[in-house]
XYZ file of C-alpha atoms in Angstrom:
598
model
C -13.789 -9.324 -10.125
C -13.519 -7.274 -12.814
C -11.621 -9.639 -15.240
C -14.763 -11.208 -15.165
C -16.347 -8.593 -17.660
C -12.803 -7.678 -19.535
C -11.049 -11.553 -20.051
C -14.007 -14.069 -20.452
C -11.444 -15.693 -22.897
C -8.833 -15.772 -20.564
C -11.068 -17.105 -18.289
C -11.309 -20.754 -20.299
C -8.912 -21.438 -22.499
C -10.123 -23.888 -24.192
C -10.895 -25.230 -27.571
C -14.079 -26.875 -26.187
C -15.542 -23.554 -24.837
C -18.168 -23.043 -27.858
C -19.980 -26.365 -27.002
C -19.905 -25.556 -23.290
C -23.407 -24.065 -23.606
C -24.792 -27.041 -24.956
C -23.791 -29.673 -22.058
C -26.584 -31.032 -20.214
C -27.005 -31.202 -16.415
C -26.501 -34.496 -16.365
C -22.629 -34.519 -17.541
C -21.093 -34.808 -13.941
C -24.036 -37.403 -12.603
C -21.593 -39.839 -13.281
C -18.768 -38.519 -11.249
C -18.485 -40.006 -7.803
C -19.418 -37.319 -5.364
C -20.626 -34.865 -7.816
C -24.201 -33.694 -6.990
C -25.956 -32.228 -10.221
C -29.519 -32.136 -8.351
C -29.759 -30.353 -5.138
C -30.479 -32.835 -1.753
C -34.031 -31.496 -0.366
C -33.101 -29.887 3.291
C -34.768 -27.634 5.728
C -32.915 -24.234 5.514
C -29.892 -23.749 8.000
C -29.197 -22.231 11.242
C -26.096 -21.284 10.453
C -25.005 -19.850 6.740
C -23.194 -16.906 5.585
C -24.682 -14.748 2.967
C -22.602 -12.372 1.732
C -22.378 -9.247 -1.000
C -18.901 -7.713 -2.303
C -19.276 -3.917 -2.740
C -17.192 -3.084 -4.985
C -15.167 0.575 -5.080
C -13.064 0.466 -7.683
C -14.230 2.222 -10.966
C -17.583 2.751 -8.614
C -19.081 0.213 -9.812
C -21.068 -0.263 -6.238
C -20.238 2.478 -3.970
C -20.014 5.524 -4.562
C -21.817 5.528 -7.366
C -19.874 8.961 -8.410
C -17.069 10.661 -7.331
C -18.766 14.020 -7.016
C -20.567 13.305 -4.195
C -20.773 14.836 -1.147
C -19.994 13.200 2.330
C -24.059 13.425 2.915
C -25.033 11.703 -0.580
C -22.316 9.032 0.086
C -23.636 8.548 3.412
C -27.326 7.918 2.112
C -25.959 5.657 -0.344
C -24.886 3.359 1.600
C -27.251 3.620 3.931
C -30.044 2.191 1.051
C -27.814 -0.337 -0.204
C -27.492 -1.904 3.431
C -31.297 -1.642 3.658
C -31.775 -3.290 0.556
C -29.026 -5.953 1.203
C -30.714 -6.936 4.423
C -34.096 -6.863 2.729
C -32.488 -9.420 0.603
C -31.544 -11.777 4.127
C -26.881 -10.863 3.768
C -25.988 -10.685 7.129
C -22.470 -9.970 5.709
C -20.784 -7.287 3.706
C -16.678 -7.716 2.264
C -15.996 -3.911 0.955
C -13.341 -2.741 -0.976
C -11.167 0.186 0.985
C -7.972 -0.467 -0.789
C -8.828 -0.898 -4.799
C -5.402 0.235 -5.983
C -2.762 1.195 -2.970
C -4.973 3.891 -2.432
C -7.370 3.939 0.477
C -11.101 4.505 1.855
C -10.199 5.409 5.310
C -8.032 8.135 6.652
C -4.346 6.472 6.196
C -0.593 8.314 6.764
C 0.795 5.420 4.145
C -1.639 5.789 1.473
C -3.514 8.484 -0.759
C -7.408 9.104 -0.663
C -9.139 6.950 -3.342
C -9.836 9.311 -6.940
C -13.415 6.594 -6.806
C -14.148 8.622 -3.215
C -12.562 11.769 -3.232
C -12.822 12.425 -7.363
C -8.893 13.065 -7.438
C -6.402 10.990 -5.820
C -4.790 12.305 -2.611
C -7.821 15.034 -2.228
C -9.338 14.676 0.877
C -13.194 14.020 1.147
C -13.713 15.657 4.279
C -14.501 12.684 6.372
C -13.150 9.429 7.282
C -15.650 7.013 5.886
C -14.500 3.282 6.942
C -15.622 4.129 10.777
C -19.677 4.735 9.083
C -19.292 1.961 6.684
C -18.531 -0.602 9.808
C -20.459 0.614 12.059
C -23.785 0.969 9.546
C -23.048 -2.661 8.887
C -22.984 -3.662 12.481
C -26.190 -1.725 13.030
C -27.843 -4.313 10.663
C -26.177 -7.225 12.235
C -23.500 -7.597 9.305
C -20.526 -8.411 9.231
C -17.694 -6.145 7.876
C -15.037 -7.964 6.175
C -11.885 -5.093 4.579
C -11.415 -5.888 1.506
C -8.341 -5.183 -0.052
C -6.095 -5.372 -3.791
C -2.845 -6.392 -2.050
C -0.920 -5.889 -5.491
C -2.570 -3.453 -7.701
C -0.712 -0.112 -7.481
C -3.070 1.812 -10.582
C -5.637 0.752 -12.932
C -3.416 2.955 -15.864
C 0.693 3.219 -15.631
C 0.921 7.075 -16.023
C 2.349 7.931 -13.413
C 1.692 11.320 -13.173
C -1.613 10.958 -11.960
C -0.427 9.548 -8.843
C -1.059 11.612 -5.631
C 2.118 12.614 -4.609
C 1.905 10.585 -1.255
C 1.435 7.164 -3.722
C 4.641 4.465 -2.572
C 5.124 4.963 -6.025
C 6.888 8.425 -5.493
C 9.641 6.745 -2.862
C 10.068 3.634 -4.297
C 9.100 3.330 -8.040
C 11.394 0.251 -7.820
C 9.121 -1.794 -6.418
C 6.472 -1.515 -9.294
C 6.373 -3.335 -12.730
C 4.310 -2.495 -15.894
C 1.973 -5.077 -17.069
C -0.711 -4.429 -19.957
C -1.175 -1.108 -18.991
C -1.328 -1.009 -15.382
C 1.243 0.073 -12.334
C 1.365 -3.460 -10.148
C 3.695 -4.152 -7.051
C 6.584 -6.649 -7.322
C 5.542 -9.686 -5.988
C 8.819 -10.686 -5.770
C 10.640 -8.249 -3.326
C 10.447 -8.876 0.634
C 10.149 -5.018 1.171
C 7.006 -4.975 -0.939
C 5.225 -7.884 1.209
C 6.867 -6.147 4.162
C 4.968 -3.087 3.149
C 1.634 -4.583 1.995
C 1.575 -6.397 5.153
C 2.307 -2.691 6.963
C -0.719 -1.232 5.407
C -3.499 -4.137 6.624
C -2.249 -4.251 9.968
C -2.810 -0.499 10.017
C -6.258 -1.252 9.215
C -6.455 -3.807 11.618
C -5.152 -2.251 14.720
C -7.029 0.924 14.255
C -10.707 -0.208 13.070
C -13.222 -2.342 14.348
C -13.009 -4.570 11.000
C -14.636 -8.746 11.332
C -12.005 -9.522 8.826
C -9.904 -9.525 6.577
C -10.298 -9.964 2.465
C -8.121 -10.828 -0.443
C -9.752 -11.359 -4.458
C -8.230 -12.879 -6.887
C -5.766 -10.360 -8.254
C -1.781 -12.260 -7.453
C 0.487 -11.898 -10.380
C -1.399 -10.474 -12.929
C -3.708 -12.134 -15.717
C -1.821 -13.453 -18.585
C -2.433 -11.549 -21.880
C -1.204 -12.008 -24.726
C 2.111 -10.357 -25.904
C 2.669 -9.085 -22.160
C 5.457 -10.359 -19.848
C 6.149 -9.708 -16.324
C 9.582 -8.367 -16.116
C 10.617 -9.763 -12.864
C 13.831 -10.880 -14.265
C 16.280 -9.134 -11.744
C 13.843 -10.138 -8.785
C 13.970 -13.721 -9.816
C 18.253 -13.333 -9.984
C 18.195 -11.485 -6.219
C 15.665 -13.150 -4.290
C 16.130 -17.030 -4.941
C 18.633 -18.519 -2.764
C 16.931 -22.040 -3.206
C 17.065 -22.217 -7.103
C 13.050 -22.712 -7.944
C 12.035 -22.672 -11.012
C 10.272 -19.241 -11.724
C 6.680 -20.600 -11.544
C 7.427 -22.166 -8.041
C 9.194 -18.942 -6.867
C 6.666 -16.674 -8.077
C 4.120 -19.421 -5.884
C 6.279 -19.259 -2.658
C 6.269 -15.323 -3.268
C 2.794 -14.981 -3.198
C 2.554 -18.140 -0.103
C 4.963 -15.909 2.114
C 2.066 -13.014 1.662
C -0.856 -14.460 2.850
C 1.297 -16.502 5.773
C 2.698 -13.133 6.435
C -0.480 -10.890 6.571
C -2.212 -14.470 8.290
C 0.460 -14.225 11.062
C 0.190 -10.585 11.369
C -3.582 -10.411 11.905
C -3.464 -13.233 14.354
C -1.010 -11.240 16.799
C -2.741 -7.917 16.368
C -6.515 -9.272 17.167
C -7.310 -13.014 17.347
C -10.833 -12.217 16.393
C -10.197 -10.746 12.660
C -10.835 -13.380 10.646
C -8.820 -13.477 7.204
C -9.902 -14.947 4.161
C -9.034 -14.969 -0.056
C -11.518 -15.157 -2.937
C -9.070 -17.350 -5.410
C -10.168 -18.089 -8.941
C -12.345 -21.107 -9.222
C -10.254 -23.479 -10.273
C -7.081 -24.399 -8.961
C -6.290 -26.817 -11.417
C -7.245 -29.474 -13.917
C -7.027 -32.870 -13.368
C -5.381 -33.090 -16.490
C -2.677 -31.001 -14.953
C -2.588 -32.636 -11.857
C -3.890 -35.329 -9.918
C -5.435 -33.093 -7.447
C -7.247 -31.028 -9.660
C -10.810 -30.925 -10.765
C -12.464 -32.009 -13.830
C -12.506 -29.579 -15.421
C -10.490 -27.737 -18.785
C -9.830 -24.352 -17.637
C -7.788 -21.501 -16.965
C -6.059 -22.900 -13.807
C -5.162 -20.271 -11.042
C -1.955 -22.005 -9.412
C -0.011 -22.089 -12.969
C -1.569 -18.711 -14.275
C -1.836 -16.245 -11.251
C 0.824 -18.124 -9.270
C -2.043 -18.730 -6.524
C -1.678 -21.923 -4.250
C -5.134 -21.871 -2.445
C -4.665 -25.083 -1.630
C -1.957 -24.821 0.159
C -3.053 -21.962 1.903
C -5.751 -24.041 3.474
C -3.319 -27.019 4.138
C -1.150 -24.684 6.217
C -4.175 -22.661 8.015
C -2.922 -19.553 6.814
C -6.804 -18.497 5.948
C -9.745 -18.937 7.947
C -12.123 -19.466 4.760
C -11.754 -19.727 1.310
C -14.334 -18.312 -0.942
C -13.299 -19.520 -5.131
C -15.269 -17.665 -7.443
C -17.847 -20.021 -9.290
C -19.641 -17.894 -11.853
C -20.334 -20.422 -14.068
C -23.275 -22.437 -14.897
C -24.036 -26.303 -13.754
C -24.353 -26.643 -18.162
C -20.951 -25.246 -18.709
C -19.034 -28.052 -19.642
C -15.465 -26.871 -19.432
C -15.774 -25.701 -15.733
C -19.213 -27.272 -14.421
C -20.326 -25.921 -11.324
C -20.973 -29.104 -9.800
C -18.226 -30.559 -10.117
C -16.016 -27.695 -9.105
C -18.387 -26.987 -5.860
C -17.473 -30.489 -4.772
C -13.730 -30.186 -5.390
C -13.731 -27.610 -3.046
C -15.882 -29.455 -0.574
C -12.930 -32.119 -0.958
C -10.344 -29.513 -0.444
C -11.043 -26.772 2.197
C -9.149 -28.636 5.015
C -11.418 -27.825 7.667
C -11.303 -24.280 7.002
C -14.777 -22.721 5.972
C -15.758 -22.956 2.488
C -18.040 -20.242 1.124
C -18.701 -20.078 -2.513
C -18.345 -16.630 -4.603
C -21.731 -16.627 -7.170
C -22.121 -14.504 -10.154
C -24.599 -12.591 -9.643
C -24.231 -10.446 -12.391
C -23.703 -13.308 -15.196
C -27.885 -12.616 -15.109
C -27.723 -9.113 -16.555
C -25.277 -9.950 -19.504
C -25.833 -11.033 -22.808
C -24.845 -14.834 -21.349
C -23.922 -15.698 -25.204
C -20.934 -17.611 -24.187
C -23.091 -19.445 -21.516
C -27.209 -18.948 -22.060
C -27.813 -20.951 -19.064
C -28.044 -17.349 -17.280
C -31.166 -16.406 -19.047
C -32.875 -19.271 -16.631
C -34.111 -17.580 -13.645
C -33.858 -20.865 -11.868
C -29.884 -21.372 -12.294
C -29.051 -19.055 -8.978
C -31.531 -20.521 -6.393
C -30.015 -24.053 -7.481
C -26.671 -23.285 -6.962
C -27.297 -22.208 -3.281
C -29.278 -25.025 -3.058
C -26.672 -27.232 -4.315
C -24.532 -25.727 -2.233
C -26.483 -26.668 1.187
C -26.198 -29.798 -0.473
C -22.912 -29.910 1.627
C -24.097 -28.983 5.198
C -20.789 -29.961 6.750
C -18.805 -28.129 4.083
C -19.930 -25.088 2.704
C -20.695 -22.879 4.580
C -22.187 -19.909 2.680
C -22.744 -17.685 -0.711
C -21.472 -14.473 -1.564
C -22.253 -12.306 -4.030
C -21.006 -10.574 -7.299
C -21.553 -7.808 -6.729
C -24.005 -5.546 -4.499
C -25.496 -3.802 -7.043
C -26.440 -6.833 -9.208
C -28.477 -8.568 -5.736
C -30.500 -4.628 -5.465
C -31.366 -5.465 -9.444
C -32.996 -8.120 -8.483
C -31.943 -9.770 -12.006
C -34.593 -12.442 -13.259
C -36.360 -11.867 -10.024
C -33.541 -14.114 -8.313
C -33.689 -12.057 -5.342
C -37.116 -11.807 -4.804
C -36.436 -16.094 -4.733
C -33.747 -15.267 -1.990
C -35.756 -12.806 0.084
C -38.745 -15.096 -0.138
C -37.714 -18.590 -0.146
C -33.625 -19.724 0.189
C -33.112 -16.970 2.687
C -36.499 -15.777 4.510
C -35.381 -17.032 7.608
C -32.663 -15.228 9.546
C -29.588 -17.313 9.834
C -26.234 -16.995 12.437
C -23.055 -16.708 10.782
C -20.666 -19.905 11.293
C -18.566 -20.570 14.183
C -14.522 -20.583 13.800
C -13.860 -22.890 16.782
C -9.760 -22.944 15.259
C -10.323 -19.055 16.770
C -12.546 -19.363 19.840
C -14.508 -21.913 21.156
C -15.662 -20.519 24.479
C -19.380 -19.461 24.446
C -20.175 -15.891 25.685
C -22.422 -16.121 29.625
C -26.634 -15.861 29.025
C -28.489 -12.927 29.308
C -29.529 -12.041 32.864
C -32.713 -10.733 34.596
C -35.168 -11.557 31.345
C -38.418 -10.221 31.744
C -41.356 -10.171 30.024
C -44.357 -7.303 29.413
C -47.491 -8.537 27.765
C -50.123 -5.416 27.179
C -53.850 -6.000 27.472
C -53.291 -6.251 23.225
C -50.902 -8.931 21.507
C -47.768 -6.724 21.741
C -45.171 -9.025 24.223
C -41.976 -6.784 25.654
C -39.141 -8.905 26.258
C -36.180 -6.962 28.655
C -32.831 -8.429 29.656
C -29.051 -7.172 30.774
C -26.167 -8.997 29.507
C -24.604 -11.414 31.451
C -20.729 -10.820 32.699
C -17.652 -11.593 30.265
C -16.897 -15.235 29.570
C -13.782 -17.194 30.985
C -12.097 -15.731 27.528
C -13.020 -11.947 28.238
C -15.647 -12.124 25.719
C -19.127 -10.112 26.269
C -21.886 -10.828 24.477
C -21.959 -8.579 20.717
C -25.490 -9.624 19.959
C -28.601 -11.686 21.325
C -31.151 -14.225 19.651
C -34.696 -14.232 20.199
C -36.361 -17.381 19.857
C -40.241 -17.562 20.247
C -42.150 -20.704 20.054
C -46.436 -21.513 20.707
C -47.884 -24.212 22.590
C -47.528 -27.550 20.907
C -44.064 -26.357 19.297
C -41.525 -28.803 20.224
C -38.353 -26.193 20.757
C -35.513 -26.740 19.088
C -32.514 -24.785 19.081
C -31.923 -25.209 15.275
C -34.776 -24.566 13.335
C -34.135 -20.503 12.062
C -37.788 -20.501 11.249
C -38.571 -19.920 15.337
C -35.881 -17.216 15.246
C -37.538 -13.639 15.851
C -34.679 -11.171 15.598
C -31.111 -11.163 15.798
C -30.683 -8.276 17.495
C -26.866 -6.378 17.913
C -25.726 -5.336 21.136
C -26.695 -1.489 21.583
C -25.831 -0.613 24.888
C -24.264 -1.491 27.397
C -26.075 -3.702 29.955
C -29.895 -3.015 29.222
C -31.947 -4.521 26.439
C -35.292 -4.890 24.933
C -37.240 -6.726 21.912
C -40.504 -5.852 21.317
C -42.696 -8.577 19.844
C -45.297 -6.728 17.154
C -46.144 -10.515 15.590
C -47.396 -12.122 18.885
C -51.372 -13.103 18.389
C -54.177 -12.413 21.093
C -55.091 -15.499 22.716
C -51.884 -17.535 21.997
C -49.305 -18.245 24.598
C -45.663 -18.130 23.490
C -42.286 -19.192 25.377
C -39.465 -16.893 24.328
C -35.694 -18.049 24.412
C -33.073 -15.619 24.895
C -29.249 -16.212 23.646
C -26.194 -14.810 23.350
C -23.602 -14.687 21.127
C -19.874 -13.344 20.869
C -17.622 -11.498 18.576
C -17.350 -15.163 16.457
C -20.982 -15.941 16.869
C -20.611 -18.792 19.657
C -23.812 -19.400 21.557
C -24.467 -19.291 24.703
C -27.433 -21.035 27.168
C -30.616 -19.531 26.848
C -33.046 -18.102 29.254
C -36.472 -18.135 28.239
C -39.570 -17.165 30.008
C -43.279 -17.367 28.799
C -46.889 -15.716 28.850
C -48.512 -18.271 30.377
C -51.260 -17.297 31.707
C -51.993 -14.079 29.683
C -54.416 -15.299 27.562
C -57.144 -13.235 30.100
C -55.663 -9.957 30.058
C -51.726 -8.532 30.999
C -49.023 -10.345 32.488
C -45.716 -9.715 33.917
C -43.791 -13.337 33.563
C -39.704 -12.981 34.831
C -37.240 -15.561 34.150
C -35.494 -17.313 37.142
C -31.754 -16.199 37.557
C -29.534 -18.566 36.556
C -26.846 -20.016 39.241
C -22.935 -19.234 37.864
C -22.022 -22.335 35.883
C -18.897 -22.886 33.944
C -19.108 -21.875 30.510
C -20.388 -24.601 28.059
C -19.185 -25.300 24.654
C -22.413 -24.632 22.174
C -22.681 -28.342 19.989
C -22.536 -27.343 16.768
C -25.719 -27.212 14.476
C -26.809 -30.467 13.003
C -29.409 -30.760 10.638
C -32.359 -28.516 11.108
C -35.344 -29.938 12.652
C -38.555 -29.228 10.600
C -41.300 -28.149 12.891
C -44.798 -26.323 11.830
C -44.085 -23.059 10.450
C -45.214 -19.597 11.487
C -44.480 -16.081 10.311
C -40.895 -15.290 9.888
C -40.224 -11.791 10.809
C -36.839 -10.289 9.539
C -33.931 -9.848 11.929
C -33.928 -6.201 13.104
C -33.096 -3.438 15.695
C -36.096 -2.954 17.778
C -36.719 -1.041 20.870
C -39.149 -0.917 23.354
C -42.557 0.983 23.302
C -44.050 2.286 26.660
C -47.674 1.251 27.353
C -50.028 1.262 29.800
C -49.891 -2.005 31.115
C -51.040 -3.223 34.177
C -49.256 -5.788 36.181
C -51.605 -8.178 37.094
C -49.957 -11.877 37.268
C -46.168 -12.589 37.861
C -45.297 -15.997 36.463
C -41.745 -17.155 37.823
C -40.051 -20.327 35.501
C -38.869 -23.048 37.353
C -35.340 -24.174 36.409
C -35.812 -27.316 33.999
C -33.559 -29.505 32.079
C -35.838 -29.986 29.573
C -35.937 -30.631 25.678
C -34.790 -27.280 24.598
C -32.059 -26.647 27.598
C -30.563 -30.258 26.905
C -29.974 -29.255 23.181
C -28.226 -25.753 23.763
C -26.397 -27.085 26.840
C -26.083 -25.694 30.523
C-alpha cells in the first residue's frame, strides 16, 4: 500500500498523466458496459465492507512501538469501535509486514513495529486478542501477510538473529534498498508457504490475505539480480518475464492448495494492483494507459481467478472516475468482466482525501468516495464489496466521507457474501425462541441453537429480523435487520429489543448463519396481543427437515423504513414481568417462510 505514497510516478507511466485531472466524467460514457453514473438501488443484504490495518511502519496499529501490552490493547479496542461505528463488518490486518511476525511464531522474529526491536518479545501473544476482538464485533479477520518482503532497509545487521536471513542469506536479493526473498527458488515458496499454514493451523483466522508486493516495483537504475535463479530453475526455457509469472503463479496455487487441506473454511484472497493490463498491451486488458501489474510486478491475477486459486480478488482502485489514464469506471467494470465467478471486492483510497490530490484534484470533492461505492453496487451480481485504505484514514473521517458511510451507503447492517465454491449447506434454525415483552416497550427475544448441519457446521452467529403490522416481510431488505449478533455461548441466547414502541405489535425472525455466512430458516414469533399490558409469545418447534440451500439475495425489496439500529452484542436485562398471555405460532408457509426456504 505504501507505494502508493512513495511511487505515484511509477504508478502511471504515462506521458498523458498531467491532463488526467482535467478529463470529464463523461470520457468512458461511451464505452460499452462502462457505467460513469451510479444505477439508483436499495442498499444490499449482502456486501463486504472492509478496512486494512496496516502494521508496518505503524502507520495503523500500534501507533508506537513503546507501548505497553495494555495501551496496545486499548488501541485496538477504539479503532474496532470506531470501524464498526463506521458499518465494516470486516478487518484484513497485517501480522507479517516483513518476514517478521505479530503472533508468537518458532520460524519468525517479533515485529520491531510491536515489540520496538526485532526479535524482543512483547510479553504477549497479540493475534489471539486481535481475532477474537474482531469476532466480538461480528468482523471478520482476514491475516494479512507480505509473502516476499524480508526488510524495509538491507542492513543486515539489524536483523533479529532468528530472521531466515541468518540460515539462508541465499535466498534474499537486494533491490533499491531493501532485503526481498527470491521469488525464484522452490525452497523460498516452500518456506513462505510453511509460515501461513502455521498461521492457519494454529489460529482461528477467516482468511487469508496477500497485497500487492510480487517482484518488486521497478525503479529506475535498479535490477533484480535473479540471474543464476533464472539459469537453475527453468527446465522449460520461458522467457524471464513468463518465468518470473509462473514463479509467482506456483505461490498463490501453492499457499491456495495448502489452506484448502488445512481448513476448508479459510478463505484466501490477493489485493493485486489495479490494472492488469492495457488494452494497448493486450486484448484483454482495460482501457486504460498505465503501469500494468502482469508485465511490471510479474502478477497474473487473472489467471489466478481462471484457475480458482483465490476465493476473491480485491485490485486496488485509488483513482478518481476524472483520471483519464486509469478511470475508475472503466477499470471497475473490467474487473466485473474478469473475476470468473470468484468474488470481486474493490480496494478504495481512502486516504487519496487527506493528500494534497495535485496530481488528481478530484479528491478534494467530498462526493467522489460515496460514488464509487455506489458505482460499485452498480454491479449487484459482481462486486461484492469495498475495502479500505487504510483504517486510520476511515476514523479521520476525511471530507466527512464517513459520516456519508455511517449515515447513508452503510447505515444498515449488511451479511457478508456467501462462497458456495466452499460450502453451500445452510447451518439448522434456532430452537425454542421465546419472547418477553415487559409492561414498557422493551421486547426479550431468547433462543438455543439448533444441532450441527449435515456438514458439521453450528451456527457462528444469528440475525434478528423485526418487522410491524402492515410490513410485508422480506428476507432481503437489511433495513428490517435489528442486530447481527455473534455466537457467545454455547446453546443459550438472548437479544434484547430497546427500539420496540408501546402500542405497536412486531413479528421477530430469527436466523442463523455459519462459519461462511449461509442462512438458515427462520423462526419467528410475535407480540401479538401485547398491546394491553405483558406477554409471553413462544415460537412452535420446528419438525427435523433436511437442510435447505438459502437462494441467494436478489435485489432488495424496498419496504417503509423504520429506525435502523446498529448490529451489536446485547444481552438480556431481568425485569419484572408478569406472564399474563402465551401466544403459540402456528406453523405457516407463508410470504416470508417461502422466501428463506424450509
Amino acid at each position: 500500500m505504501l507505494r502508493f505514497l512513495l511511487c505515484a510516478v511509477v504508478a502511471l507511466l504515462s506521458p498523458l498523466a498531467s491532463l488526467a485531472q482535467m478529463a470529464s466524467p463523461g470520457v468512458a460514457a461511451g464505452k460499452t458496459g462502462v457505467i460513469t453514473t451510479p444505477v439508483p438501488s436499495a442498499p444490499p443484504k449482502r456486501e463486504l465492507r472492509g478496512v486494512w490495518i496496516a502494521t508496518v511502519e505503524n502507520i495503523d496499529w500500534p501507533s508506537r512501538r513503546d507501548l505497553t501490552p495494555e495501551q496496545q490493547r486499548k488501541e485496538y479496542r477504539r479503532l474496532l469501535d470506531a470501524e464498526q461505528r463506521a458499518g465494516i463488518n470486516a478487518v484484513f490486518v497485517q501480522v507479517r509486514p516483513a518476514s517478521d511476525a505479530f503472533y508468537k511464531s518458532d520460524l519468525e522474529p517479533w515485529s520491531k513495529w510491536l515489540s520496538g526491536r526485532q526479535g524482543k518479545d512483547p510479553g504477549w501473544d497479540p493475534l489471539p486478542f486481535l481475532i477474537d476482538e474482531a469476532h466480538q464485533r461480528g468482523m471478520e479477520f482476514h491475516a494479512w501477510f507480505n509473502p516476499y518482503r524480508a526488510s524495509m532497509d538491507s542492513v543486515t545487521s539489524r536483523l533479529a538473529p532468528s530472521h531466515p536471513y541468518r540460515k539462508h542469506p541465499e535466498w534474499f536479493l537486494r533491490y533499491s534498498g531493501k532485503l526481498l526473498y527470491n521469488p525464484g527458488l522452490p525452497e523460498v515458496r516452500a518456506y513462505i508457504t510453511r509460515v501461513i499454514q502455521d498461521v492457519v493451523r494454529r489460529y482461528d483466522i477467516d482468511g487469508v490475505h496477500f497485497d500487492d508486493y510480487f517482484y518488486p516495483y521497478p525503479e529506475s537504475g535498479q535490477t533484480i539480480h535473479d540471474e543464476q535463479a533464472f539459469a537453475q530453475y527453468n527446465p522449460d526455457r520461458l522467457s524471464l518475464p513468463d518465468w518470473r509469472r509462473r514463479n509467482v503463479n506456483q505461490l498463490v496455487q501453492q499457499v491456495h492448495d495448502s489452506i484448502d487441506s488445512a481448513k476448508r473454511w479459510v478463505k484466501f484472497g490477493i489485493s493485486p494492483f489495479g490494472v492488469w493490463m492495457n488494452q494497448a498491451s493486450h486484448p484483454e486488458g482495460s482501457a486504460t494507459n498505465a503501469f500494468q501489474g502482469y508485465s511490471g510486478l510479474y502478477a497474473d491475477a487473472r489467471e489466478w481467478l481462471q484457475q480458482g486459486w483465490v476465493d476473491y480478488v480485491l485490485p486496488q482502485l485509488y483513482w478518481s472516475s476524472n483520471l483519464r489514464v486509469a478511470q475508475y469506471p472503466v477499470l471497475l467494470e473490467w474487473w466485473a468482466r474478469n473475476r470468473f465467478e470468484r468474488h470481486l471486492y474493490i480496494g478504495q483510497g481512502a486516504y487519496r482525501m487527506l493528500e494534497s490530490t495535485r496530481s488528481d484534484t478530484t479528491w478534494r470533492n467530498p462526493r467522489e468516495l460515496p460514488k464509487q461505492v455506489r458505482l460499485n453496487r452498480s454491479y449487484p451480481t459482481d462486486v461484492s464489496g469495498s475495502v479500505f485504505f487504510s483504517a486510520k484514514s476511515v476514523v479521520a473521517n476525511p471530507l466527512h466521507t464517513t459520516d456519508s458511510l455511517r449515515l447513508n451507503l452503510f447505515r444498515y447492517p449488511a451479511l457478508l457474501p456467501t462462497m458456495p465454491w466452499k460450502d453451500a449447506v445452510p447451518p439448522r434454525a434456532p430452537e425454542q425462541l421465546q419472547l418477553t415483552r415487559a409492561s414498557g416497550s422493551v421486547v426479550t427475544l431468547a433462543w438455543r441453537s439448533g444441532p450441527a448441519a449435515a456438514d458439521g457446521d453450528s451456527a457462528r452467529a444469528f440475525v434478528v429480523y423485526r418487522f410491524a403490522r402492515g410490513e410485508r416481510p422480506t428476507p432481503d431488505n437489511p433495513a428490517r435487520i435489528l442486530a447481527i449478533q455473534p455466537r457467545l455461548t454455547r446453546t443459550q441466547h438472548a437479544f434484547v429489543d430497546t427500539t420496540a414502541r408501546w402500542g405497536i405489535e412486531y413479528a421477530y425472525y430469527v436466523t442463523a448463519l455459519d462459519r461462511l455466512h449461509n442462512e438458515s430458516r427462520p423462526v419467528n414469533v410475535s407480540t401479538l396481543g401485547s398491546a394491553a399490558g405483558p406477554v409471553l409469545a413462544q415460537a412452535e418447534p420446528e419438525k427435523p427437515a433436511a437442510p435447505a440451500v438459502t437462494p441467494p439475495a436478489s435485489a432488495p425489496v424496498a419496504t417503509a423504513p423504520v429506525q435502523p439500529v446498529r448490529p451489536a452484542v446485547t444481552r438480556p436485562t431481568t425485569t419484572g414481568t408478569s406472564k399474563v398471555k402465551v401466544v403459540t405460532k402456528k406453523k405457516k408457509r407463508g410470504f416470508f417462510r417461502r422466501l428463506f426456504g424450509g
